[in-house]
Amino acid sequence: MKITLFGATGGTGGQVIRQACDAGHEVTAVVRDPARLTESHPHLTVLQADVMDPAAIGSAIDGRDAVVSALGSRDGRVPTTVCTDSTLSIIKAMHTEGVRRLVVVSAGTLTTNGDGPLTRLILKPMLGKVLKHTIADKRRMEDVIRASDLEWTIVRPPMLTNGPRTAAYRSAVDRNVRGGMRISRADLADCILRCLVNHDPINAAISLGN
């Protein structure tokens, strides 16, 4: 596949690059500062552009099979619209270039559906207070995605770690994985690529857990 990746300089983005390129996919990483991208591979192309400018990212999306966004705010304690605004720009560029497949990383904190009592009644309310700005931004982002006419998948991981790729994680569609408190960025990337290769689930959110 030919994949356009936003958020390539983050931990999840780096894993997507490694795993996708090693599997033979062609990845175009759109970054604001190429110096921050430490990954290199014969199947990797780096394009410097502002994700908030649909015209600037159009050439990175044109002719690709799918777009992946692993963008997020670096400080969850302050108000942010980075996920919402970047997604609006990406969707506009996708419409212009005629690309329809979109996979976006969100967060398991957005819902308590499927969670056990401890998580639903204690842990999630606590996280909701600490991460209220990030959660609000990702919730608006998901609303934007759901309102689009694209073939989208929202991936909702729990707390992310730097553990290895195991491919032994659990997943659930449109509900959280009960007891799934954490997952490695490597396994999150594994799930993203499976969603792309299998073209499933479409127009649904998939949650993960260890």
Tab-separated table of C-alpha atoms in Angstrom:
chain	number	residue	atom	x	y	z
A	1	MET	CA	0.000	0.000	0.000
A	2	LYS	CA	0.916	3.651	-0.377
A	3	ILE	CA	0.310	5.326	2.988
A	4	THR	CA	0.474	8.981	3.999
A	5	LEU	CA	1.337	9.441	7.667
A	6	PHE	CA	0.811	12.480	9.883
A	7	GLY	CA	2.366	12.476	13.357
A	8	ALA	CA	5.435	10.628	12.128
A	9	THR	CA	7.804	12.164	14.695
A	10	GLY	CA	5.882	10.750	17.668
A	11	GLY	CA	6.381	7.348	19.267
A	12	THR	CA	3.404	5.771	17.511
A	13	GLY	CA	4.302	7.357	14.175
A	14	GLY	CA	7.807	5.924	14.364
A	15	GLN	CA	6.401	2.461	14.938
A	16	VAL	CA	4.018	2.832	11.987
A	17	ILE	CA	6.936	3.803	9.747
A	18	ARG	CA	9.106	0.861	10.815
A	19	GLN	CA	6.409	-1.764	10.604
A	20	ALA	CA	4.835	-0.497	7.389
A	21	CYS	CA	8.125	-0.083	5.541
A	22	ASP	CA	9.439	-3.446	6.744
A	23	ALA	CA	6.234	-5.022	5.396
A	24	GLY	CA	6.869	-3.499	1.975
A	25	HIS	CA	4.449	-0.589	2.111
A	26	GLU	CA	5.452	2.857	0.850
A	27	VAL	CA	5.122	5.564	3.508
A	28	THR	CA	5.065	9.310	2.947
A	29	ALA	CA	5.671	11.062	6.282
A	30	VAL	CA	4.406	14.637	6.415
A	31	VAL	CA	6.324	16.610	9.034
A	32	ARG	CA	6.749	20.238	9.997
A	33	ASP	CA	10.402	19.768	10.983
A	34	PRO	CA	12.274	16.976	9.139
A	35	ALA	CA	15.136	17.232	11.646
A	36	ARG	CA	12.890	15.695	14.299
A	37	LEU	CA	12.272	12.553	12.250
A	38	THR	CA	14.826	9.910	13.210
A	39	GLU	CA	13.439	7.097	11.050
A	40	SER	CA	14.929	6.202	7.677
A	41	HIS	CA	14.055	3.461	5.213
A	42	PRO	CA	14.169	2.936	1.424
A	43	HIS	CA	10.364	2.841	1.414
A	44	LEU	CA	10.053	6.121	3.365
A	45	THR	CA	9.561	9.538	1.755
A	46	VAL	CA	9.615	12.666	3.912
A	47	LEU	CA	7.649	15.776	2.962
A	48	GLN	CA	7.898	19.023	4.900
A	49	ALA	CA	4.503	20.729	5.109
A	50	ASP	CA	2.048	22.317	7.522
A	51	VAL	CA	-0.772	19.860	8.221
A	52	MET	CA	-3.108	22.783	8.894
A	53	ASP	CA	-2.844	23.849	5.233
A	54	PRO	CA	-4.894	21.506	2.996
A	55	ALA	CA	-3.236	22.808	-0.167
A	56	ALA	CA	0.237	22.180	1.242
A	57	ILE	CA	-0.445	18.529	2.078
A	58	GLY	CA	-2.335	17.677	-1.089
A	59	SER	CA	0.716	16.372	-2.944
A	60	ALA	CA	1.457	13.987	-0.065
A	61	ILE	CA	-2.058	12.522	-0.293
A	62	ASP	CA	-2.502	12.448	-4.062
A	63	GLY	CA	-2.329	8.891	-5.427
A	64	ARG	CA	-2.108	7.223	-2.015
A	65	ASP	CA	-4.247	4.322	-0.838
A	66	ALA	CA	-4.786	5.552	2.709
A	67	VAL	CA	-4.037	8.267	5.241
A	68	VAL	CA	-3.048	7.686	8.874
A	69	SER	CA	-3.052	10.387	11.546
A	70	ALA	CA	-1.272	9.828	14.854
A	71	LEU	CA	-1.235	13.525	15.725
A	72	GLY	CA	-1.858	14.757	19.240
A	73	SER	CA	-1.217	17.542	21.699
A	74	ARG	CA	2.057	17.440	23.634
A	75	ASP	CA	0.508	19.113	26.702
A	76	GLY	CA	-2.877	17.803	27.827
A	77	ARG	CA	-3.159	20.422	30.560
A	78	VAL	CA	-3.932	23.360	28.271
A	79	PRO	CA	-6.779	23.974	25.785
A	80	THR	CA	-5.999	22.626	22.335
A	81	THR	CA	-7.630	22.132	18.956
A	82	VAL	CA	-4.696	20.431	17.237
A	83	CYS	CA	-6.494	17.126	16.614
A	84	THR	CA	-9.714	18.762	15.427
A	85	ASP	CA	-8.057	21.332	13.178
A	86	SER	CA	-5.547	18.913	11.652
A	87	THR	CA	-8.273	16.380	10.930
A	88	LEU	CA	-10.437	19.014	9.233
A	89	SER	CA	-7.467	19.934	7.043
A	90	ILE	CA	-6.610	16.305	6.243
A	91	ILE	CA	-10.206	15.475	5.311
A	92	LYS	CA	-10.424	18.526	3.053
A	93	ALA	CA	-7.207	17.504	1.286
A	94	MET	CA	-8.439	13.913	0.955
A	95	HIS	CA	-11.635	15.104	-0.690
A	96	THR	CA	-9.645	17.244	-3.105
A	97	GLU	CA	-7.286	14.389	-4.032
A	98	GLY	CA	-9.962	11.687	-4.147
A	99	VAL	CA	-8.521	9.479	-1.363
A	100	ARG	CA	-11.098	7.852	0.889
A	101	ARG	CA	-9.399	5.579	3.474
A	102	LEU	CA	-8.575	7.237	6.794
A	103	VAL	CA	-7.309	5.750	10.074
A	104	VAL	CA	-6.968	8.109	13.044
A	105	VAL	CA	-5.617	7.496	16.550
A	106	SER	CA	-7.933	8.762	19.287
A	107	ALA	CA	-8.128	7.652	22.944
A	108	GLY	CA	-9.943	5.096	25.074
A	109	THR	CA	-10.792	7.820	27.604
A	110	LEU	CA	-13.570	9.116	25.359
A	111	THR	CA	-16.037	6.418	26.375
A	112	THR	CA	-16.813	4.109	29.278
A	113	ASN	CA	-18.834	1.671	27.182
A	114	GLY	CA	-17.489	-1.798	27.961
A	115	ASP	CA	-15.453	-0.716	30.984
A	116	GLY	CA	-15.692	-2.393	34.373
A	117	PRO	CA	-17.096	-0.546	37.439
A	118	LEU	CA	-13.693	0.567	38.776
A	119	THR	CA	-12.646	2.083	35.480
A	120	ARG	CA	-16.054	3.551	34.717
A	121	LEU	CA	-16.776	5.068	38.132
A	122	ILE	CA	-13.337	6.013	39.472
A	123	LEU	CA	-10.462	5.903	36.985
A	124	LYS	CA	-12.156	7.503	33.970
A	125	PRO	CA	-13.667	10.411	35.973
A	126	MET	CA	-10.217	11.134	37.417
A	127	LEU	CA	-8.586	11.055	33.997
A	128	GLY	CA	-11.414	13.172	32.648
A	129	LYS	CA	-10.444	15.984	34.997
A	130	VAL	CA	-6.709	15.788	34.318
A	131	LEU	CA	-7.002	15.349	30.544
A	132	LYS	CA	-10.177	17.348	29.938
A	133	HIS	CA	-8.650	19.525	27.202
A	134	THR	CA	-7.173	16.595	25.279
A	135	ILE	CA	-10.389	14.603	25.623
A	136	ALA	CA	-12.498	17.532	24.423
A	137	ASP	CA	-10.267	17.988	21.379
A	138	LYS	CA	-10.337	14.303	20.471
A	139	ARG	CA	-14.107	14.182	20.957
A	140	ARG	CA	-14.544	17.047	18.505
A	141	MET	CA	-12.101	15.299	16.164
A	142	GLU	CA	-14.180	12.127	16.236
A	143	ASP	CA	-17.326	14.134	15.488
A	144	VAL	CA	-15.603	15.617	12.434
A	145	ILE	CA	-14.561	12.163	11.230
A	146	ARG	CA	-18.015	10.674	11.738
A	147	ALA	CA	-19.603	13.526	9.793
A	148	SER	CA	-17.347	12.877	6.791
A	149	ASP	CA	-18.201	10.578	3.901
A	150	LEU	CA	-14.838	8.814	4.076
A	151	GLU	CA	-14.109	5.169	4.847
A	152	TRP	CA	-12.728	5.800	8.309
A	153	THR	CA	-11.543	3.853	11.323
A	154	ILE	CA	-10.962	5.436	14.726
A	155	VAL	CA	-8.431	3.560	16.882
A	156	ARG	CA	-8.825	4.114	20.644
A	157	PRO	CA	-5.866	2.870	22.668
A	158	PRO	CA	-5.592	2.998	26.461
A	159	MET	CA	-2.375	4.204	28.143
A	160	LEU	CA	0.571	3.778	25.786
A	161	THR	CA	3.899	2.184	26.698
A	162	ASN	CA	7.196	1.640	24.912
A	163	GLY	CA	6.917	-2.129	25.166
A	164	PRO	CA	7.534	-4.589	22.322
A	165	ARG	CA	5.241	-5.600	19.512
A	166	THR	CA	3.396	-8.726	20.627
A	167	ALA	CA	0.346	-8.811	18.319
A	168	ALA	CA	-1.361	-10.508	21.293
A	169	TYR	CA	-3.534	-7.574	22.328
A	170	ARG	CA	-7.320	-7.645	22.582
A	171	SER	CA	-9.657	-5.438	20.565
A	172	ALA	CA	-13.330	-4.521	20.522
A	173	VAL	CA	-15.457	-2.534	18.079
A	174	ASP	CA	-17.451	0.459	19.366
A	175	ARG	CA	-16.719	-0.392	23.013
A	176	ASN	CA	-13.671	-0.506	25.271
A	177	VAL	CA	-11.761	-3.671	26.116
A	178	ARG	CA	-12.653	-4.527	29.691
A	179	GLY	CA	-9.535	-4.500	31.863
A	180	GLY	CA	-7.396	-3.268	28.981
A	181	MET	CA	-5.410	-0.633	30.837
A	182	ARG	CA	-2.391	-0.254	28.559
A	183	ILE	CA	-0.882	-1.237	25.233
A	184	SER	CA	2.493	-0.693	23.595
A	185	ARG	CA	2.912	1.817	20.799
A	186	ALA	CA	4.308	-1.055	18.755
A	187	ASP	CA	1.057	-3.009	19.148
A	188	LEU	CA	-0.964	0.119	18.403
A	189	ALA	CA	0.945	0.466	15.133
A	190	ASP	CA	0.319	-3.231	14.442
A	191	CYS	CA	-3.428	-2.616	14.815
A	192	ILE	CA	-3.339	0.452	12.564
A	193	LEU	CA	-1.691	-1.555	9.784
A	194	ARG	CA	-4.114	-4.449	10.220
A	195	CYS	CA	-7.018	-2.012	9.852
A	196	LEU	CA	-5.492	-0.743	6.614
A	197	VAL	CA	-4.579	-4.111	5.105
A	198	ASN	CA	-7.843	-5.811	6.086
A	199	HIS	CA	-9.916	-2.694	5.327
A	200	ASP	CA	-11.794	-3.321	8.570
A	201	PRO	CA	-13.556	-2.051	10.592
A	202	ILE	CA	-15.095	0.623	8.379
A	203	ASN	CA	-16.909	3.610	9.905
A	204	ALA	CA	-16.374	2.318	13.430
A	205	ALA	CA	-14.099	2.792	16.438
A	206	ILE	CA	-11.840	-0.041	17.553
A	207	SER	CA	-10.537	-0.076	21.119
A	208	LEU	CA	-7.464	-1.953	22.303
A	209	GLY	CA	-6.088	-3.438	25.492
A	210	ASN	CA	-3.434	-5.808	26.738
